[in-house]
Amino acid sequence: MFGLIGHLTSLEHAQQVAEALGYPEYANQGLDFWCAAPPQIVDHFHVTSVTGQIIEGKYVESCFLPEMLVNRRIKAAIRKILNAMALAQKADLNITALGGFSSIIFEEFNLKENKQVRNVELEFERFTTGNTHTAYIICRQLEQVSAQLGLDLSQATVAVCGATGDIGSAVCRWLDQKTDVAELLLIARNQERLQGLQAELGRGKIMELEEALPQADIIVWVASMPKGVEINPETLKKPCLIIDGGYPKNLGTQVQHPDVYVLKGGIVEHSLDIDWKIMEIVSMDIPSRQMFACFAEGILLEFEGWHTNFSWGRNQISVPKMEQIGEASLKHGFRPLLSW
Ligand code: NDP
């Protein structure tokens, strides 16, 4: 059996969906309450591959909320992730994907040093960040939607916001090695890491966000931001394809412009329905089939019997591993979301 550890996008979102999630008593509660709430298994479902194989999974709600980072409730945030992992392990889940901020908190606060959670010694090989599949899906979305829009990659400038991150750096590697993208613009805050990435790639221009956006034909947003930013579509090139892979979304408002195309990044659609309720709660357009690519990685590892932390650590994702998970993705009936 596999697991998915997830969280909601904001306190407001959590209050709205508390009832559907099975926590009616949390609906009117503030951040303090969510900081104290224990993780719970709130969904149990089956996934059928197009090969006919059927597997079983459980969804663990960690009760982490991005406001915990904004309000420096770091201990609470750490507790949420470790407790959710311990719960997944106690429930005998063979492989569990750490969705959204779960893996970011794990890395940022070096939780590999916290193996012992009360009476559970965490076995990290039972967990995956899901980032290899997420990066693969974002790259396939970029390749396929740019072709649909008539954007020629060999003439295109691609800006990657969050380029030095786990997903961002993998996207840069793929674009460099597997496509003929003309120009890569690398955006993040830490200059040393940007220079390291530029040296690794042997290309790419390091730029500030405001400088990069007006030059980009395609923008990939994969920054770990608890709250989205506002951008003015008038400053962008036309046409412009934006792939927003953040969770919560990196874009704070919906961009309304006929020549600016915003695609939900890192989302896959399965070929067959899944009997879960959780994707409705996170507002997928087709909740029975669409999901985050990181969750789909957990599903793929279970289908393939790869009970190992396929995606782990930071900035280790190679193009061959993206190809490997990509093959499994196609084999079991997943495809990247290509429409808005
Ligand atoms: P990482 O923590 O590895 O990387 C985050 C990147 O964002 C770094 O390059 C960081 O660099 C940059 N960044 C952070 N804040 C800012 C800012 N204010 N301005 C510019 N750059 C910034 O994160 P991941 O790669 O693991 O995840 C990236 C995003 O993808 C997250 O939103 C996550 O929730 C989402 N995600 C989506 C999944 C899906 O299935 N769709 C799956 C997993 C994650 P620096 O700190 O130097 O600025």
Coordinates of C-alpha atoms and ligand atoms in Angstrom, one line a residue:
M1 CA 0.0 0.0 0.0
F2 CA 1.2 3.5 -0.8
G3 CA 0.6 6.9 0.9
L4 CA 0.3 10.6 0.1
I5 CA 1.1 13.2 2.7
G6 CA -0.6 16.5 1.8
H7 CA -1.6 19.8 3.2
L8 CA -4.0 22.7 2.3
T9 CA -3.0 25.9 0.7
S10 CA -4.0 28.4 3.4
L11 CA -5.8 28.8 6.7
E12 CA -8.8 30.2 4.8
H13 CA -8.8 27.1 2.6
A14 CA -8.5 24.8 5.6
Q15 CA -11.4 26.5 7.3
Q16 CA -13.5 26.2 4.2
V17 CA -12.9 22.5 3.7
A18 CA -12.6 21.3 7.3
E19 CA -16.0 19.7 7.2
A20 CA -15.3 17.8 3.9
L21 CA -12.0 16.7 5.3
G22 CA -13.7 15.1 8.3
Y23 CA -12.7 17.8 10.9
P24 CA -16.0 19.8 11.3
E25 CA -14.8 21.0 14.7
Y26 CA -11.9 22.9 13.0
A27 CA -14.0 25.0 10.7
N28 CA -14.0 28.1 12.9
Q29 CA -10.6 27.7 14.4
G30 CA -7.5 29.9 13.9
L31 CA -3.9 29.0 13.2
D32 CA -3.1 28.0 16.8
F33 CA -5.6 25.2 16.6
W34 CA -4.2 23.9 13.3
C35 CA -0.7 24.1 14.9
A36 CA -1.9 21.7 17.6
A37 CA -3.9 19.4 15.4
P38 CA -2.5 15.9 14.9
P39 CA -2.1 14.3 11.4
Q40 CA -4.9 12.0 10.3
I41 CA -5.5 9.5 7.6
V42 CA -8.6 11.0 5.8
D43 CA -8.9 9.0 2.6
H44 CA -8.5 5.4 1.5
F45 CA -8.7 4.5 -2.2
H46 CA -7.8 2.3 -5.1
V47 CA -5.9 3.2 -8.3
T48 CA -6.1 1.1 -11.4
S49 CA -3.4 1.2 -14.0
V50 CA -4.2 0.9 -17.7
T51 CA -2.2 -2.3 -17.5
G52 CA -5.1 -3.6 -15.2
Q53 CA -3.0 -3.6 -12.0
I54 CA -4.9 -2.3 -8.9
I55 CA -3.2 -0.8 -5.9
E56 CA -4.5 0.7 -2.6
G57 CA -3.5 4.0 -1.1
K58 CA -4.1 6.3 1.9
Y59 CA -4.0 10.1 2.2
V60 CA -2.5 11.6 5.3
E61 CA -3.5 15.2 6.1
S62 CA -0.5 16.7 7.9
C63 CA -2.5 19.8 9.1
F64 CA 0.5 21.9 8.0
L65 CA -0.5 25.3 6.7
P66 CA 1.8 27.7 4.8
E67 CA 0.9 30.5 7.3
M68 CA 3.0 28.5 9.9
L69 CA 6.1 29.5 7.9
V70 CA 5.0 33.1 7.3
N71 CA 4.3 33.5 11.1
R72 CA 7.5 31.7 12.1
R73 CA 5.7 28.8 13.7
I74 CA 8.6 26.6 12.6
K75 CA 8.5 24.1 15.4
A76 CA 4.8 23.5 14.6
A77 CA 5.6 23.1 10.9
I78 CA 8.4 20.6 11.7
R79 CA 6.1 18.6 14.0
K80 CA 3.4 18.4 11.4
I81 CA 5.8 16.8 8.9
L82 CA 7.5 14.4 11.2
N83 CA 4.2 13.3 12.8
A84 CA 2.6 12.7 9.4
M85 CA 5.6 10.6 8.3
A86 CA 5.5 8.6 11.6
L87 CA 1.7 8.0 11.0
A88 CA 2.3 6.9 7.4
Q89 CA 5.0 4.4 8.6
K90 CA 2.8 3.1 11.4
A91 CA 0.0 2.5 8.9
D92 CA 2.5 0.3 7.0
L93 CA 2.5 2.3 3.9
N94 CA 5.4 1.0 1.7
I95 CA 6.1 4.2 -0.1
T96 CA 4.7 7.7 0.7
A97 CA 5.0 10.9 -1.3
L98 CA 5.7 14.1 0.6
G99 CA 3.5 16.6 -1.2
G100 CA 3.9 20.4 -1.5
F101 CA 5.8 22.0 1.4
S102 CA 6.4 18.6 3.2
S103 CA 9.6 17.9 1.4
I104 CA 10.7 21.5 1.5
I105 CA 10.4 21.6 5.3
F106 CA 12.1 18.3 5.5
E107 CA 15.1 19.6 3.6
E108 CA 15.1 23.2 4.9
F109 CA 15.1 22.2 8.5
N110 CA 17.3 19.2 8.1
L111 CA 14.8 16.7 9.4
K112 CA 17.0 13.7 8.5
E113 CA 18.6 14.4 11.9
N114 CA 15.2 13.7 13.5
K115 CA 14.8 10.0 12.8
Q116 CA 13.2 9.2 16.1
V117 CA 9.5 10.3 16.4
R118 CA 8.4 9.1 19.8
N119 CA 8.4 5.2 19.4
V120 CA 8.8 5.3 15.6
E121 CA 12.2 5.3 14.0
L122 CA 11.6 6.8 10.6
E123 CA 12.8 4.7 7.6
F124 CA 13.5 7.4 5.0
E125 CA 13.6 4.9 2.2
R126 CA 9.8 4.6 2.6
F127 CA 9.4 8.2 1.4
T128 CA 9.9 10.1 -1.8
T129 CA 9.6 13.8 -2.5
G130 CA 7.9 13.1 -5.9
N131 CA 10.0 15.8 -7.4
T132 CA 11.5 13.7 -10.3
H133 CA 8.1 13.1 -11.7
T134 CA 7.0 16.7 -11.1
A135 CA 10.0 18.1 -12.9
Y136 CA 9.4 15.6 -15.8
I137 CA 5.7 16.5 -16.1
I138 CA 6.5 20.3 -16.1
C139 CA 9.1 19.8 -18.9
R140 CA 6.6 17.7 -20.9
Q141 CA 3.9 20.4 -20.4
L142 CA 6.4 23.0 -21.6
E143 CA 7.3 21.1 -24.7
Q144 CA 3.8 20.1 -25.7
V145 CA 1.9 23.4 -24.9
S146 CA 4.6 25.5 -26.5
A147 CA 4.2 23.4 -29.7
Q148 CA 0.4 23.9 -29.5
L149 CA 0.9 27.7 -29.2
G150 CA 3.3 27.7 -32.1
L151 CA 6.2 28.8 -29.9
D152 CA 9.5 27.6 -31.4
L153 CA 11.8 26.6 -28.6
S154 CA 14.9 27.2 -30.7
Q155 CA 13.9 30.8 -30.7
A156 CA 12.5 31.0 -27.2
T157 CA 13.7 32.5 -23.9
V158 CA 12.6 30.4 -20.9
A159 CA 12.7 32.0 -17.4
V160 CA 12.8 29.6 -14.5
C161 CA 11.8 31.2 -11.2
G162 CA 13.1 29.0 -8.4
A163 CA 15.8 27.7 -10.7
T164 CA 18.1 26.6 -8.0
G165 CA 15.4 24.5 -6.3
D166 CA 15.1 20.7 -6.5
I167 CA 12.4 20.9 -9.2
G168 CA 13.8 24.1 -10.9
S169 CA 17.3 22.7 -11.3
A170 CA 15.9 19.5 -12.8
V171 CA 13.8 21.5 -15.2
C172 CA 16.9 23.4 -16.2
R173 CA 18.9 20.2 -16.8
W174 CA 16.2 18.7 -19.0
L175 CA 15.7 21.9 -21.0
D176 CA 19.5 22.1 -21.5
Q177 CA 20.0 18.5 -22.5
K178 CA 16.8 17.5 -24.2
T179 CA 15.6 20.6 -26.0
D180 CA 17.0 23.3 -28.2
V181 CA 15.7 26.2 -26.0
A182 CA 17.6 29.3 -27.1
E183 CA 18.0 31.0 -23.8
L184 CA 17.6 30.2 -20.1
L185 CA 17.1 32.9 -17.5
L186 CA 17.8 31.7 -13.9
I187 CA 15.9 33.4 -11.1
A188 CA 16.2 32.8 -7.3
R189 CA 17.5 34.9 -4.3
N190 CA 20.7 33.1 -3.3
Q191 CA 23.4 34.2 -5.7
E192 CA 26.0 31.5 -4.7
R193 CA 23.5 28.7 -5.6
L194 CA 22.6 30.5 -8.8
Q195 CA 26.3 30.7 -9.8
G196 CA 26.7 27.0 -9.0
L197 CA 23.8 26.1 -11.2
Q198 CA 25.1 28.3 -14.0
A199 CA 28.5 26.6 -13.7
E200 CA 26.9 23.1 -13.8
L201 CA 24.8 23.9 -16.9
G202 CA 27.5 25.9 -18.6
R203 CA 24.9 28.4 -19.6
G204 CA 22.0 30.5 -18.4
K205 CA 21.7 34.2 -17.4
I206 CA 21.2 35.0 -13.7
M207 CA 18.6 37.7 -13.4
E208 CA 16.3 39.5 -11.1
L209 CA 12.6 38.6 -11.5
E210 CA 11.5 42.1 -12.7
E211 CA 14.3 42.1 -15.4
A212 CA 13.6 38.6 -16.6
L213 CA 9.9 38.5 -16.9
P214 CA 9.5 41.0 -19.8
Q215 CA 12.2 39.0 -21.8
A216 CA 10.6 35.5 -21.4
D217 CA 8.4 33.7 -24.0
I218 CA 7.9 31.0 -21.4
I219 CA 8.0 31.3 -17.6
V220 CA 8.3 28.3 -15.3
W221 CA 7.3 29.1 -11.7
V222 CA 8.7 26.6 -9.2
A223 CA 9.6 28.8 -6.3
S224 CA 8.8 27.7 -2.7
M225 CA 6.6 30.7 -1.7
P226 CA 4.0 30.4 1.0
K227 CA 2.0 33.1 -0.8
G228 CA 1.8 33.9 -4.5
V229 CA 3.1 37.1 -6.1
E230 CA 1.2 39.6 -8.3
I231 CA 2.4 40.2 -11.8
N232 CA 1.2 42.8 -14.3
P233 CA 0.5 41.0 -17.6
E234 CA 1.2 44.2 -19.5
T235 CA 4.9 43.8 -18.7
L236 CA 5.0 40.4 -20.3
K237 CA 5.8 39.4 -23.9
K238 CA 2.8 38.4 -26.0
P239 CA 2.2 35.6 -26.4
C240 CA 3.6 34.3 -23.1
L241 CA 3.2 30.8 -21.6
I242 CA 3.3 30.7 -17.8
I243 CA 3.6 27.2 -16.2
D244 CA 2.8 27.7 -12.5
G245 CA 4.1 24.6 -10.7
G246 CA 4.0 26.1 -7.1
Y247 CA 1.8 24.7 -4.4
P248 CA 0.3 27.0 -3.2
K249 CA 0.3 28.7 -6.6
N250 CA 3.2 31.1 -7.2
L251 CA 0.9 33.6 -9.0
G252 CA -1.2 35.4 -6.5
T253 CA -4.0 36.4 -8.9
Q254 CA -5.4 35.1 -12.1
V255 CA -3.7 36.7 -15.1
Q256 CA -6.4 38.0 -17.4
H257 CA -5.0 38.6 -20.8
P258 CA -5.9 36.9 -24.1
D259 CA -2.2 36.4 -25.1
V260 CA -0.9 35.2 -21.7
Y261 CA -1.6 31.5 -21.2
V262 CA -1.3 30.3 -17.6
L263 CA -1.1 26.5 -17.2
K264 CA -1.3 24.6 -13.9
G265 CA 2.1 23.1 -13.7
G266 CA 3.1 19.7 -12.3
I267 CA -0.5 18.3 -12.7
V268 CA -1.2 15.0 -14.3
E269 CA -4.4 13.3 -15.5
H270 CA -5.0 9.6 -15.1
S271 CA -6.8 7.6 -17.8
L272 CA -9.2 6.0 -15.3
D273 CA -11.3 7.3 -12.4
I274 CA -10.0 7.0 -8.8
D275 CA -12.4 6.6 -5.9
W276 CA -10.9 9.3 -3.7
K277 CA -12.3 12.6 -2.3
I278 CA -9.2 14.4 -1.7
M279 CA -8.6 16.0 -5.1
E280 CA -12.0 17.7 -4.9
I281 CA -10.9 19.3 -1.6
V282 CA -7.8 20.7 -3.4
S283 CA -10.0 22.0 -6.3
M284 CA -8.8 19.9 -9.2
D285 CA -11.0 20.5 -12.3
I286 CA -11.5 16.7 -12.8
P287 CA -11.0 15.4 -9.2
S288 CA -11.5 11.8 -10.1
R289 CA -8.5 11.8 -12.5
Q290 CA -6.3 14.9 -11.9
M291 CA -3.6 15.1 -9.2
F292 CA -0.2 16.6 -8.3
A293 CA 2.6 14.9 -10.1
C294 CA 4.4 14.3 -6.8
F295 CA 1.5 12.2 -5.6
A296 CA 1.5 10.3 -8.9
E297 CA 5.2 9.5 -8.3
G298 CA 4.1 7.6 -5.1
I299 CA 1.5 5.8 -7.1
L300 CA 4.0 4.9 -9.8
L301 CA 6.6 3.6 -7.3
E302 CA 3.9 1.3 -5.9
F303 CA 2.8 0.1 -9.3
E304 CA 6.4 -0.7 -10.2
G305 CA 7.3 -2.1 -6.8
W306 CA 10.1 0.4 -6.5
H307 CA 9.8 0.8 -2.7
T308 CA 12.6 3.2 -2.4
N309 CA 13.1 6.9 -2.0
F310 CA 13.3 7.5 -5.7
S311 CA 13.5 11.3 -5.2
W312 CA 15.4 12.4 -2.2
G313 CA 17.8 15.1 -1.0
R314 CA 18.2 18.3 -3.0
N315 CA 19.4 18.9 -6.6
Q316 CA 20.1 15.3 -7.3
I317 CA 17.5 14.8 -10.1
S318 CA 19.1 13.6 -13.3
V319 CA 17.7 13.5 -16.8
P320 CA 17.9 9.6 -16.9
K321 CA 15.8 9.4 -13.7
M322 CA 13.3 11.8 -15.2
E323 CA 13.1 9.6 -18.3
Q324 CA 12.7 6.5 -16.1
I325 CA 9.8 7.8 -14.1
G326 CA 8.4 9.3 -17.3
E327 CA 8.3 5.9 -18.9
A328 CA 6.4 4.4 -15.9
S329 CA 4.0 7.4 -16.0
L330 CA 3.1 6.7 -19.6
K331 CA 2.9 2.9 -19.0
H332 CA 0.4 3.2 -16.2
G333 CA -1.8 5.8 -18.0
F334 CA -0.8 9.2 -16.7
R335 CA -0.5 12.2 -19.0
P336 CA 0.5 15.8 -18.3
L337 CA -2.3 18.4 -18.1
L338 CA -2.2 20.4 -21.3
S339 CA -5.2 22.6 -21.2
W340 CA -6.4 25.6 -19.0
Ligands
NDP1 P1 13.0 24.0 -3.2 O1 12.9 24.5 -1.8 O2 14.0 22.9 -3.6 O3 13.3 25.2 -4.2 C1 12.7 26.4 -4.1 C2 13.3 27.4 -5.1 O4 12.6 28.7 -5.0 C3 14.7 27.8 -4.8 O5 15.4 28.0 -6.0 C4 14.6 29.1 -4.0 O6 15.8 29.8 -4.1 C5 13.5 29.8 -4.8 N1 12.7 30.8 -4.1 C6 12.2 30.7 -2.9 N2 11.5 31.9 -2.6 C7 11.8 32.7 -3.7 C8 11.4 34.0 -4.0 N3 10.7 34.8 -3.1 N4 11.7 34.6 -5.2 C9 12.5 33.8 -6.0 N5 12.8 32.5 -5.8 C10 12.5 32.0 -4.6 O7 11.5 23.6 -3.6 P2 11.0 22.5 -4.6 O8 11.7 22.5 -5.9 O9 10.9 21.2 -3.9 O10 9.4 23.0 -4.9 C11 9.1 24.1 -5.6 C12 7.6 24.4 -5.7 O11 7.0 23.3 -6.3 C13 6.9 24.6 -4.3 O12 5.9 25.6 -4.4 C14 6.3 23.2 -4.1 O13 5.2 23.3 -3.2 C15 5.9 22.9 -5.5 N6 5.7 21.4 -5.7 C16 4.7 21.0 -6.6 C17 4.5 19.7 -6.8 C18 3.5 19.2 -7.7 O14 3.2 18.0 -7.7 N7 2.8 20.0 -8.6 C19 5.3 18.7 -6.1 C20 6.3 19.2 -5.2 C21 6.4 20.5 -5.0 P3 16.2 31.0 -3.0 O15 15.8 30.5 -1.7 O16 17.6 31.2 -3.3 O17 15.4 32.2 -3.5

